[in-house]
XYZ file of N, CA and C in Angstrom:
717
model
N -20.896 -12.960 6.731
C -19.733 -12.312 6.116
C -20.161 -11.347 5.024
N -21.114 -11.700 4.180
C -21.484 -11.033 3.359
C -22.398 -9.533 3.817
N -23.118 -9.947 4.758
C -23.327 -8.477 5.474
C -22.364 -7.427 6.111
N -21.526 -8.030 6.589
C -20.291 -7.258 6.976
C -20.186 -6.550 5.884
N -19.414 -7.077 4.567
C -18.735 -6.110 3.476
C -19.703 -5.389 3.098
N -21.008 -6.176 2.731
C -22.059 -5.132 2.508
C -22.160 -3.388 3.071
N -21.960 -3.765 4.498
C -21.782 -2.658 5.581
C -20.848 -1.688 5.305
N -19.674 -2.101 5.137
C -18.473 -2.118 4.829
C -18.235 -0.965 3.165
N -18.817 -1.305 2.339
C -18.795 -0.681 0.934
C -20.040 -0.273 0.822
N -20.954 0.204 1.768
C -22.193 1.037 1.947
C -21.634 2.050 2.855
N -20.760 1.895 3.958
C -20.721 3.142 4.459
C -18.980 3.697 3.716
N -18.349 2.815 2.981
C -17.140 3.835 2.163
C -18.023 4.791 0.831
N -19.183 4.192 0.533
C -20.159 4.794 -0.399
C -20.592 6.159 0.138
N -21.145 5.997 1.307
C -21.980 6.821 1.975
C -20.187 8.236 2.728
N -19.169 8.057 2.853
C -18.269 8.405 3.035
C -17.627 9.293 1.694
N -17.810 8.592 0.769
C -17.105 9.309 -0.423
C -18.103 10.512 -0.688
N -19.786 9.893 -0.280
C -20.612 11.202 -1.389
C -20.178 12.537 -0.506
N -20.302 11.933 1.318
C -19.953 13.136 2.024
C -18.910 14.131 2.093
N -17.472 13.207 1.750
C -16.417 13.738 1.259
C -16.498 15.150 0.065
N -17.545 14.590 -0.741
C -17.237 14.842 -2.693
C -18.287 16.316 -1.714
N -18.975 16.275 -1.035
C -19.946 17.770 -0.703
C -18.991 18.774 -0.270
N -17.591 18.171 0.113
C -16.700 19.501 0.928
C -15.829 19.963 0.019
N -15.903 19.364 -1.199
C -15.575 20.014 -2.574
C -15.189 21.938 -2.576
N -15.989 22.487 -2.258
C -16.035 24.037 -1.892
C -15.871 24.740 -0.486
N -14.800 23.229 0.276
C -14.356 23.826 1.786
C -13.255 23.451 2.035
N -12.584 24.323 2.969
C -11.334 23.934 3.019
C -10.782 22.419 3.978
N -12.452 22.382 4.695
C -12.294 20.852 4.856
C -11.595 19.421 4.145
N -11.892 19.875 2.649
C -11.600 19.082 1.990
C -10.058 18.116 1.954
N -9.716 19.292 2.513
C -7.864 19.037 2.276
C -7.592 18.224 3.310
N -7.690 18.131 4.654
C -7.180 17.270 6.212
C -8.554 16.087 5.569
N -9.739 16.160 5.455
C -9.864 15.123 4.931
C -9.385 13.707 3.581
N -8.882 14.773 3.198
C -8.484 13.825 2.047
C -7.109 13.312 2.646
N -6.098 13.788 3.186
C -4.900 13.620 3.832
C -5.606 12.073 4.692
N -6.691 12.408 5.236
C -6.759 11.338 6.199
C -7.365 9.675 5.493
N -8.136 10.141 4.353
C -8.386 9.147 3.567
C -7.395 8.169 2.854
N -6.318 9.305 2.649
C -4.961 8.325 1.886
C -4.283 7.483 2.866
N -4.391 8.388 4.202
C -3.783 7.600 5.075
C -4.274 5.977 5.524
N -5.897 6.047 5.770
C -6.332 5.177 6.218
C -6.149 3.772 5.057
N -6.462 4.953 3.989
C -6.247 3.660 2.550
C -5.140 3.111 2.332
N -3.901 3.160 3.042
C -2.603 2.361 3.222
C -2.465 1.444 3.657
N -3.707 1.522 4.899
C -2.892 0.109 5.338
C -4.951 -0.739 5.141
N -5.791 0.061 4.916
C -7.318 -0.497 5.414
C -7.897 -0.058 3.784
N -7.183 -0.887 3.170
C -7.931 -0.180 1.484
C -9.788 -0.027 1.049
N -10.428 -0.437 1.787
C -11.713 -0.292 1.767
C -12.424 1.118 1.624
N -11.583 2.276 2.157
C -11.716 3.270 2.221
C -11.331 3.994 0.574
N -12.152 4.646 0.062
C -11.927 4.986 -1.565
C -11.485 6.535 -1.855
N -9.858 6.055 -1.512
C -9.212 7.537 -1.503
C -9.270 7.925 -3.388
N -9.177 6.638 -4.203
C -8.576 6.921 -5.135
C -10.074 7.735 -6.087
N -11.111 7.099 -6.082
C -12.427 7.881 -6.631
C -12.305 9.033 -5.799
N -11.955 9.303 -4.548
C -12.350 10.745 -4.238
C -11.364 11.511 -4.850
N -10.500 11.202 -5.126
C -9.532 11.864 -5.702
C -9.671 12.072 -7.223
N -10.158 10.987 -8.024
C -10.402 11.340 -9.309
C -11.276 12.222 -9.297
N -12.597 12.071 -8.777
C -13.746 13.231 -8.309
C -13.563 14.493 -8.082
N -12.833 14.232 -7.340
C -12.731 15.904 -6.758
C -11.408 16.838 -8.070
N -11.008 15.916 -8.716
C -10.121 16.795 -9.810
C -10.576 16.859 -10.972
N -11.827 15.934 -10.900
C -12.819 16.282 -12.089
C -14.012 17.367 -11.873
N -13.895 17.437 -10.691
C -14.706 18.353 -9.990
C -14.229 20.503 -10.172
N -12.784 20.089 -9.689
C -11.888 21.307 -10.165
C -12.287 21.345 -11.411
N -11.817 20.779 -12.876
C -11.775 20.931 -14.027
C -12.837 21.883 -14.673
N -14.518 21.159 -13.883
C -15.468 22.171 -14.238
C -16.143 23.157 -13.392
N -15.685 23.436 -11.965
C -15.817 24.599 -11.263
C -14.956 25.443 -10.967
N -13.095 24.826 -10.532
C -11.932 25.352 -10.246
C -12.737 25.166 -8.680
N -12.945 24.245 -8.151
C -12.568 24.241 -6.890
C -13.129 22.202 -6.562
N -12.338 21.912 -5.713
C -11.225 22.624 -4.939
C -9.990 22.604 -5.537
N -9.149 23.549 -4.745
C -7.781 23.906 -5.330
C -6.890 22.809 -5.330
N -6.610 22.436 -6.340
C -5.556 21.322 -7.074
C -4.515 21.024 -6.499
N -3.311 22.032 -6.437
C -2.106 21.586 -5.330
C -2.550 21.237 -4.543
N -3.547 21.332 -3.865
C -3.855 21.170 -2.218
C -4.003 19.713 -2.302
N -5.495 19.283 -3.313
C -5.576 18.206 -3.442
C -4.261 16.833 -3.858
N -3.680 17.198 -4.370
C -2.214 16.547 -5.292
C -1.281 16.429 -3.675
N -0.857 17.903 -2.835
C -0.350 17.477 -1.943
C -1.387 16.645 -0.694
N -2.074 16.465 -0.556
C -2.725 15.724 1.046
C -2.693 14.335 0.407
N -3.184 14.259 -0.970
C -3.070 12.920 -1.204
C -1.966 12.066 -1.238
N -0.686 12.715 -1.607
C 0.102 12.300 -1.589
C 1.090 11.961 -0.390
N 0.769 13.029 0.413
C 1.295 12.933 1.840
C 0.656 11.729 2.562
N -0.915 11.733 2.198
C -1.363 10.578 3.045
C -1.014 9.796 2.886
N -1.142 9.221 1.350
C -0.699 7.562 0.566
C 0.909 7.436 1.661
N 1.536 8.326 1.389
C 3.225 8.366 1.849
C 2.954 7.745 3.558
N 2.323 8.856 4.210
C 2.142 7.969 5.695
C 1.344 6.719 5.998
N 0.517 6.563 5.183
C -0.291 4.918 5.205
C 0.038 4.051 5.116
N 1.476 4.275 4.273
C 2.196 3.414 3.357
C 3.278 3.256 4.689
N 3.849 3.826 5.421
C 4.331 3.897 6.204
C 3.790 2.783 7.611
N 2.563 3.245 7.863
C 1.946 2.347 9.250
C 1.985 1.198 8.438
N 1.535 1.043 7.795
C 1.510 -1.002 7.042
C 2.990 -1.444 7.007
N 3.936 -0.848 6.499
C 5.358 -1.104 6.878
C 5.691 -1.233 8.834
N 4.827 -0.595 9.088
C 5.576 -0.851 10.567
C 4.944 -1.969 10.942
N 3.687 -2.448 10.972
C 2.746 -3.315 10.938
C 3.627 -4.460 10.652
N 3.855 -4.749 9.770
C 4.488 -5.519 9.211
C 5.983 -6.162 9.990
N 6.672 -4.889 10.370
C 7.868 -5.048 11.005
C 7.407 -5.330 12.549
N 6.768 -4.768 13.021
C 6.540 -4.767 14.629
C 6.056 -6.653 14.642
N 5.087 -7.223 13.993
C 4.121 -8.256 14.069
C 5.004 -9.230 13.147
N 5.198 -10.344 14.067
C 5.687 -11.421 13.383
C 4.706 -12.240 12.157
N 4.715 -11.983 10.831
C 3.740 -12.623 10.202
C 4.108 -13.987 9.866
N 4.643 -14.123 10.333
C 5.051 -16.167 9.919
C 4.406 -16.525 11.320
N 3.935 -15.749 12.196
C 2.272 -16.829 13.144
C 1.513 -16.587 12.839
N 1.015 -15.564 11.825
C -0.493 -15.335 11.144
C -0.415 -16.824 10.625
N -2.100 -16.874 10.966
C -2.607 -18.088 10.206
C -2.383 -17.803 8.616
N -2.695 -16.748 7.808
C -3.050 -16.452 6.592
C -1.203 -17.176 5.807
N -0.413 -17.232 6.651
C 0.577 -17.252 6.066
C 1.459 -19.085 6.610
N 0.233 -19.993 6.906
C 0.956 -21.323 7.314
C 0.225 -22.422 6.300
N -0.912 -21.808 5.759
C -1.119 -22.450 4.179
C -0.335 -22.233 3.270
N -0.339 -23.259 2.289
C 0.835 -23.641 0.954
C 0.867 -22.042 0.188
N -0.575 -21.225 0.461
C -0.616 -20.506 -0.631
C 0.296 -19.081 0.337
N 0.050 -19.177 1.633
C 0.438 -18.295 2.347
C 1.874 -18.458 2.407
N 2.928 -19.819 2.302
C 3.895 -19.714 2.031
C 4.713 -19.184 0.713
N 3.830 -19.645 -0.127
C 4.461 -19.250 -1.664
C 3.852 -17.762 -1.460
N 2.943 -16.796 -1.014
C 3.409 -15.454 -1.170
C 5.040 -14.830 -0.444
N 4.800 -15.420 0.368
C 5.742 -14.630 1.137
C 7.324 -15.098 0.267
N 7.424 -16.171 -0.014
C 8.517 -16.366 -0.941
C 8.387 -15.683 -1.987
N 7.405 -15.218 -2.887
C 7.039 -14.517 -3.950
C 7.607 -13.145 -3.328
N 7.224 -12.615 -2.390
C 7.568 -10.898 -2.093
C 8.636 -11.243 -1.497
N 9.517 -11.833 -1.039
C 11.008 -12.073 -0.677
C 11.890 -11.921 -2.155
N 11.148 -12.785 -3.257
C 12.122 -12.277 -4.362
C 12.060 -10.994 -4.888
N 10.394 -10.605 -5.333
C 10.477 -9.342 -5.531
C 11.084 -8.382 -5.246
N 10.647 -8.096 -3.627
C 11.586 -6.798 -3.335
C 12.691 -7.108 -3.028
N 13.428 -8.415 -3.318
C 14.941 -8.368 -3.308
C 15.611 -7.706 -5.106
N 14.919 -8.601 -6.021
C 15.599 -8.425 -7.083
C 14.557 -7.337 -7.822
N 13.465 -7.014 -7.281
C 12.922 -5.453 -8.363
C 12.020 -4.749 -7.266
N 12.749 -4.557 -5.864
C 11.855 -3.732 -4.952
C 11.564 -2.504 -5.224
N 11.910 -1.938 -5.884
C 11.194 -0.451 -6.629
C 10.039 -1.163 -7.550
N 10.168 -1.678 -8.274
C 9.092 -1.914 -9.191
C 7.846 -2.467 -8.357
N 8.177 -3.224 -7.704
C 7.299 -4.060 -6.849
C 6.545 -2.947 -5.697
N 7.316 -2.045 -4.968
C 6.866 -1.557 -4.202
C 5.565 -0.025 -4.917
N 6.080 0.400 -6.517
C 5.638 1.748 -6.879
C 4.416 1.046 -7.413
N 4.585 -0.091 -8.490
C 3.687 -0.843 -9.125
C 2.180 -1.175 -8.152
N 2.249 -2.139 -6.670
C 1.714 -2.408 -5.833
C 0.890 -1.101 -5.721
N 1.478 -0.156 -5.444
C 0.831 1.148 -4.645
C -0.788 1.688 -5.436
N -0.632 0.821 -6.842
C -2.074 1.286 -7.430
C -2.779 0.409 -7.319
N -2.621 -0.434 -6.898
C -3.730 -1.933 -6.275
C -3.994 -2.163 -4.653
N -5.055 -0.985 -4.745
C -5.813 -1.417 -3.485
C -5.331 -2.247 -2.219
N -5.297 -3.093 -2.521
C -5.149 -4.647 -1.579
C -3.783 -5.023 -1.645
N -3.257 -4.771 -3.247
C -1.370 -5.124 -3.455
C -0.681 -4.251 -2.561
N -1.395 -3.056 -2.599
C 0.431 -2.169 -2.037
C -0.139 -2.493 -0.048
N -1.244 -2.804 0.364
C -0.904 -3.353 2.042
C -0.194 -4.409 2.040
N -0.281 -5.540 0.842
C 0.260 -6.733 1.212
C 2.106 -6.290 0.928
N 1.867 -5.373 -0.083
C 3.349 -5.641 -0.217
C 4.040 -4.189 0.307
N 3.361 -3.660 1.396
C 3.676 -2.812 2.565
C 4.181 -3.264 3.536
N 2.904 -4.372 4.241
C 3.401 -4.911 5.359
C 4.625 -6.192 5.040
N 4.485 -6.681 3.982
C 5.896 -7.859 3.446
C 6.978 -7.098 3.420
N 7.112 -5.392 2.923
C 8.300 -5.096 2.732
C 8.788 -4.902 4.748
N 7.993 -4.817 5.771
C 8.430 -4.761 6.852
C 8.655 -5.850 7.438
N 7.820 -6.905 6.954
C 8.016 -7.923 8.049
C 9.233 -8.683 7.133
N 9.547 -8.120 5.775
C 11.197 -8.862 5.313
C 11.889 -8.056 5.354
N 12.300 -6.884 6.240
C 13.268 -6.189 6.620
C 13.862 -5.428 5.449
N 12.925 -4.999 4.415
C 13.163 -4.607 3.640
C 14.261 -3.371 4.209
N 15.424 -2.526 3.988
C 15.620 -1.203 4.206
C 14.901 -0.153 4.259
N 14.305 0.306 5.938
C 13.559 1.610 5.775
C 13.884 2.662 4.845
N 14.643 3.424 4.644
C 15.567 4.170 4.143
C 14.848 4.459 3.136
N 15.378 3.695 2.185
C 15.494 2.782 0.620
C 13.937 3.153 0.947
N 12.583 1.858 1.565
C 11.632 2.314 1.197
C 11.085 3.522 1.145
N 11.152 4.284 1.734
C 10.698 5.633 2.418
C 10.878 6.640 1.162
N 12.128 6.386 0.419
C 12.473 6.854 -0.600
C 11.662 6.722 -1.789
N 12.117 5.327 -1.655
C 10.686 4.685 -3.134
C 9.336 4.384 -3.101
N 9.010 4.930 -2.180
C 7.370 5.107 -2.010
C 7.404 6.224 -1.889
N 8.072 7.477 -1.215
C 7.830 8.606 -2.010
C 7.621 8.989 -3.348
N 8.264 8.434 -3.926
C 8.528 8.164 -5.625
C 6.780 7.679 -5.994
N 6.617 6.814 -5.182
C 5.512 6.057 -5.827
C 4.122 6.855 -5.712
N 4.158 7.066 -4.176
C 2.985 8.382 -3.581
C 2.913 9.368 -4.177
N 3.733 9.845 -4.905
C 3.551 11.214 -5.700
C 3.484 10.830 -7.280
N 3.794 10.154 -7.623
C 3.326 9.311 -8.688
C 1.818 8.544 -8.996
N 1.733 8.075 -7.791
C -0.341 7.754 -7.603
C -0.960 8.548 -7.960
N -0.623 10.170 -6.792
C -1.625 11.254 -6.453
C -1.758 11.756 -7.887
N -0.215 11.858 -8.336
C -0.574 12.738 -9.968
C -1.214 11.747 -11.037
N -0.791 10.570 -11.163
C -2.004 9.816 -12.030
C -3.055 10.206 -11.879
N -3.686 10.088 -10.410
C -5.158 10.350 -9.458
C -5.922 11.078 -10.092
N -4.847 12.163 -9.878
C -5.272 13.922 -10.515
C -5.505 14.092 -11.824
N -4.386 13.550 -12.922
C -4.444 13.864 -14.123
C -5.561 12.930 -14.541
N -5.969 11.533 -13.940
C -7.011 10.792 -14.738
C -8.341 11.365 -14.330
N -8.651 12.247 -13.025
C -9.883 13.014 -13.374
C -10.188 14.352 -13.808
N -8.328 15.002 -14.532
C -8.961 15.767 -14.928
C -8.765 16.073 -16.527
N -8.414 14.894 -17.255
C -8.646 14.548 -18.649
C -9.648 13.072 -19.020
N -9.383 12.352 -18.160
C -10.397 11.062 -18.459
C -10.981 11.104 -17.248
N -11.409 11.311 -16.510
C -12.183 11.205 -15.089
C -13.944 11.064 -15.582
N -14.383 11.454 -16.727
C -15.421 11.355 -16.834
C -15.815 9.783 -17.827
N -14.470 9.457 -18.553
C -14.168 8.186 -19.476
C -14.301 6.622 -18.218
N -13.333 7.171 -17.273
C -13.301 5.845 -16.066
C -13.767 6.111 -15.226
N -14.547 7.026 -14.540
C -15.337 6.872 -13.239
C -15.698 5.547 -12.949
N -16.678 5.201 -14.287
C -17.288 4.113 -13.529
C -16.754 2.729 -14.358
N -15.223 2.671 -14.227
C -14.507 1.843 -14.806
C -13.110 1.924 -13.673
N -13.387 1.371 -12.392
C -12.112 1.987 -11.711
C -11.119 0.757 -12.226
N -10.910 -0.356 -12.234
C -11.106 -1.554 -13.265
C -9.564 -1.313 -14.351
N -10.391 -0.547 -14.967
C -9.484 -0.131 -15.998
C -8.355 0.869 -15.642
N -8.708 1.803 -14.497
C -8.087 2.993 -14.555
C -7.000 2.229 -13.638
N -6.907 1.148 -12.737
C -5.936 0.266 -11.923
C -5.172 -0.402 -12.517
N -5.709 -0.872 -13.781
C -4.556 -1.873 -14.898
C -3.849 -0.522 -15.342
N -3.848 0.725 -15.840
C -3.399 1.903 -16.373
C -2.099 2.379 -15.503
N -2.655 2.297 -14.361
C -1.764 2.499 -13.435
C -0.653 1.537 -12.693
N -1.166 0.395 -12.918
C -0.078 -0.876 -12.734
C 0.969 -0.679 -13.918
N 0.870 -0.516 -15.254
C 1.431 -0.602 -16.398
C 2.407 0.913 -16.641
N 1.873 2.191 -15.342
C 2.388 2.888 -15.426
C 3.661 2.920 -13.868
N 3.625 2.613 -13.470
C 4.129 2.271 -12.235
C 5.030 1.014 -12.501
N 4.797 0.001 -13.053
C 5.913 -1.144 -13.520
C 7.083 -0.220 -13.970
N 6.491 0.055 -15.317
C 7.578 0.874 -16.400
C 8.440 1.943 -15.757
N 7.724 2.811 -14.929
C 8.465 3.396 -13.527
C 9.530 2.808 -13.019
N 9.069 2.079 -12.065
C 10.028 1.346 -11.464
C 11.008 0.603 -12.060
N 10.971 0.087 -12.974
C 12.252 -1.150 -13.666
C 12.857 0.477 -13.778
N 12.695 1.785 -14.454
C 13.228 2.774 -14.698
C 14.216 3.432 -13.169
N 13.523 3.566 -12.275
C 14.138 3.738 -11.245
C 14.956 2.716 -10.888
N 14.928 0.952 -10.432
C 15.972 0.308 -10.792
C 17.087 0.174 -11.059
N 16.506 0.456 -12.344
C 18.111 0.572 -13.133
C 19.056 1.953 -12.693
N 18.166 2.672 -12.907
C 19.241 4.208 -12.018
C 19.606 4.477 -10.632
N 19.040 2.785 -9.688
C 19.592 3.493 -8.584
C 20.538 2.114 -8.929
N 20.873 1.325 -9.769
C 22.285 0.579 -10.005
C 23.324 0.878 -10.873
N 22.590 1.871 -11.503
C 23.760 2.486 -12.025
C 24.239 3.982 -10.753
N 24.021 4.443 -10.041
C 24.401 5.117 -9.422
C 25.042 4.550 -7.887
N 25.115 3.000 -7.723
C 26.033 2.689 -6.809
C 25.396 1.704 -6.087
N 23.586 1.793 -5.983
C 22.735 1.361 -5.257
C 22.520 -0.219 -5.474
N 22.928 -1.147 -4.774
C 22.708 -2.654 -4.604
C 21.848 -3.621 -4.297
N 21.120 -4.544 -4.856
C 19.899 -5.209 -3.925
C 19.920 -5.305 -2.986
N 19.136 -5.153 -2.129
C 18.977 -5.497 -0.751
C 18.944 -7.151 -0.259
N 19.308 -7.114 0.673
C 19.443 -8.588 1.050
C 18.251 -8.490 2.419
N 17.089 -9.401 2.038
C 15.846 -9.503 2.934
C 16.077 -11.277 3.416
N 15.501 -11.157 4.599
C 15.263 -13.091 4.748
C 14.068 -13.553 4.207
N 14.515 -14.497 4.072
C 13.468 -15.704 3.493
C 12.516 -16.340 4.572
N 11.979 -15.548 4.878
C 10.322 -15.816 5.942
C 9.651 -16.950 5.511
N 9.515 -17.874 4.015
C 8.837 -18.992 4.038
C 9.477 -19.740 5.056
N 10.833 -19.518 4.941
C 11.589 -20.938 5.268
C 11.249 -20.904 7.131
N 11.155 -19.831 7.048
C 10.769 -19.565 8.854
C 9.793 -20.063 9.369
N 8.569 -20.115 8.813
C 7.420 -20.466 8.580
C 7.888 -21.773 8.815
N 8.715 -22.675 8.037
C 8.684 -24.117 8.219
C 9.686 -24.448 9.044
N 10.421 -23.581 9.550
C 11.928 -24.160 10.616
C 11.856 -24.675 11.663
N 12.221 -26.253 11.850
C 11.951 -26.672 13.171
C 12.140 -25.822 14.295
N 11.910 -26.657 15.034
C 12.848 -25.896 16.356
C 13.923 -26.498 16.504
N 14.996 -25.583 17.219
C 16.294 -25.389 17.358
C 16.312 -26.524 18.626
N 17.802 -26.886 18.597
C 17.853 -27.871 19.829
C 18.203 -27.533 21.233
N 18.082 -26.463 21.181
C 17.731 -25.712 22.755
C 16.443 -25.852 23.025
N 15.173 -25.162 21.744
C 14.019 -25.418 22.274
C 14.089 -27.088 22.420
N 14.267 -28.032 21.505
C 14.519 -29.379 22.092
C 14.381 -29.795 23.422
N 15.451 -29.498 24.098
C 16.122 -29.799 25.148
C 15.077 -29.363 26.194
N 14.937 -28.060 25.974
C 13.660 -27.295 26.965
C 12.522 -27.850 27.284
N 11.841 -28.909 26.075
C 10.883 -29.575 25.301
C 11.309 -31.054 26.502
N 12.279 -31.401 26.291
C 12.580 -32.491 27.225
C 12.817 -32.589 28.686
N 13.248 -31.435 28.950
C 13.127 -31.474 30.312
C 11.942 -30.761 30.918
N 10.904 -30.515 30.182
C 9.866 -30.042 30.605
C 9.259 -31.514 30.974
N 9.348 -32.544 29.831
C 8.761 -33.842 30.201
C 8.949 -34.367 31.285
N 10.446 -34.080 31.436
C 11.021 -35.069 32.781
C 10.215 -34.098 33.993
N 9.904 -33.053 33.738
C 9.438 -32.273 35.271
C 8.257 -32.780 35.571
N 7.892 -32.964 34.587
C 6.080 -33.675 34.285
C 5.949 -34.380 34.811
N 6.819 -35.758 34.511
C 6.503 -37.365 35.081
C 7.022 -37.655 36.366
């Protein structure tokens, strides 16, 4: 296992330096689009250093060109963020194994309340943690969160990442490079405060919690007494 990841964060290493060389091509741009994408739902891939990089990179050459960078990143995060939501919805996750342990039940009850009672916060917040915004990508699909609604507030959130992204390499990008650590708590704390903000303005403008199911309880629901019955006369065919 340990060689795997090894593998794994040697060739996203070996990926970023190649990335950071197209700095002065217009390559740069469909690649980076494709990095945000992949980093939505497969976070191993390090959209967010190439992105601080390459806008710390602008700061002291002016290339590459900034909007460009600000839009692909943001477009990608937006569609990545998207496939892990479908992921989520298409694939029943109450038969994943990961989710029939005690701890696998109490998440999924954990992101059932969240994005019922602060799914903006939960969903913009997540989006700067690596590993948080797949889990709470694919939870907002497989709890029926409202497409809509998300699509909306992860736009919010995706363009909110990319410009953190941007602005932290191109005023502190040389302070946190090698502190990504820090620059993820910065961005959780900026993305919370976000969201409770959005929240509140889409309830004051008419907008209501969403009503998601409760997938632990699914996880533990017998079977119904049809399957029963099915269950019993399968016996009797048996003997």
């Amino acid at each position: 296992m340990n060689n795997f990841w090894d593998t794994i964060t040697g060739f996203s290493g070996q990926l970023e330096e190649w990335i950071l060389q197209l700095t002065d091509s217009l390559w740069i741009y469909p690649w980076m689009y494709i990095l945000s994408v992949i980093d939505g739902f497969f976070p191993v891939v390090p959209s967010e250093s190439v992105i601080i990089a390459s806008a710390t990179a602008w700061a002291q050459t002016d290339l590459p060109w900034l909007p460009g960078i600000w839009l692909a990143a943001a477009a990608g995060a937006w569609c990545g963020d998207q496939i892990a939501y479908g992921i989520g919805r298409l694939f029943d996750v109450t038969k994943w194994k990961m989710f029939n342990s005690e701890k696998g039940k109490a998440s999924l009850a954990w992101a059932d309340s969240a994005l019922e009672k602060r799914g903006s916060t939960f969903i913009i917040a997540a989006r700067f943690i690596p590993m948080g915004r797949v889990i709470a990508n694919i939870s907002a699909g497989a709890l029926r969160y409202p497409h809509r609604r998300f699509m909306g507030v992860d736009a919010i959130g995706a363009l909110i990442w990319a410009t953190y992204s941007v602005v932290l390499g191109i005023f502190t990008g040389s302070l946190f490079s090698d502190n990504l650590v820090l620059s993820i708590v910065v961005g959780v704390v900026a993305g919370v405060l976000m969201g409770f903000v959005i929240d509140r303005v889409m309830q004051k403008i008419g907008f209501s919690p969403p009503d998601v199911p409760d997938l632990s309880k699914e996880v533990d629901a017998p079977a119904d007494d049809g399957d029963k019955n099915d269950a019993a006369s399968d016996g009797r065919d048996n003997s």
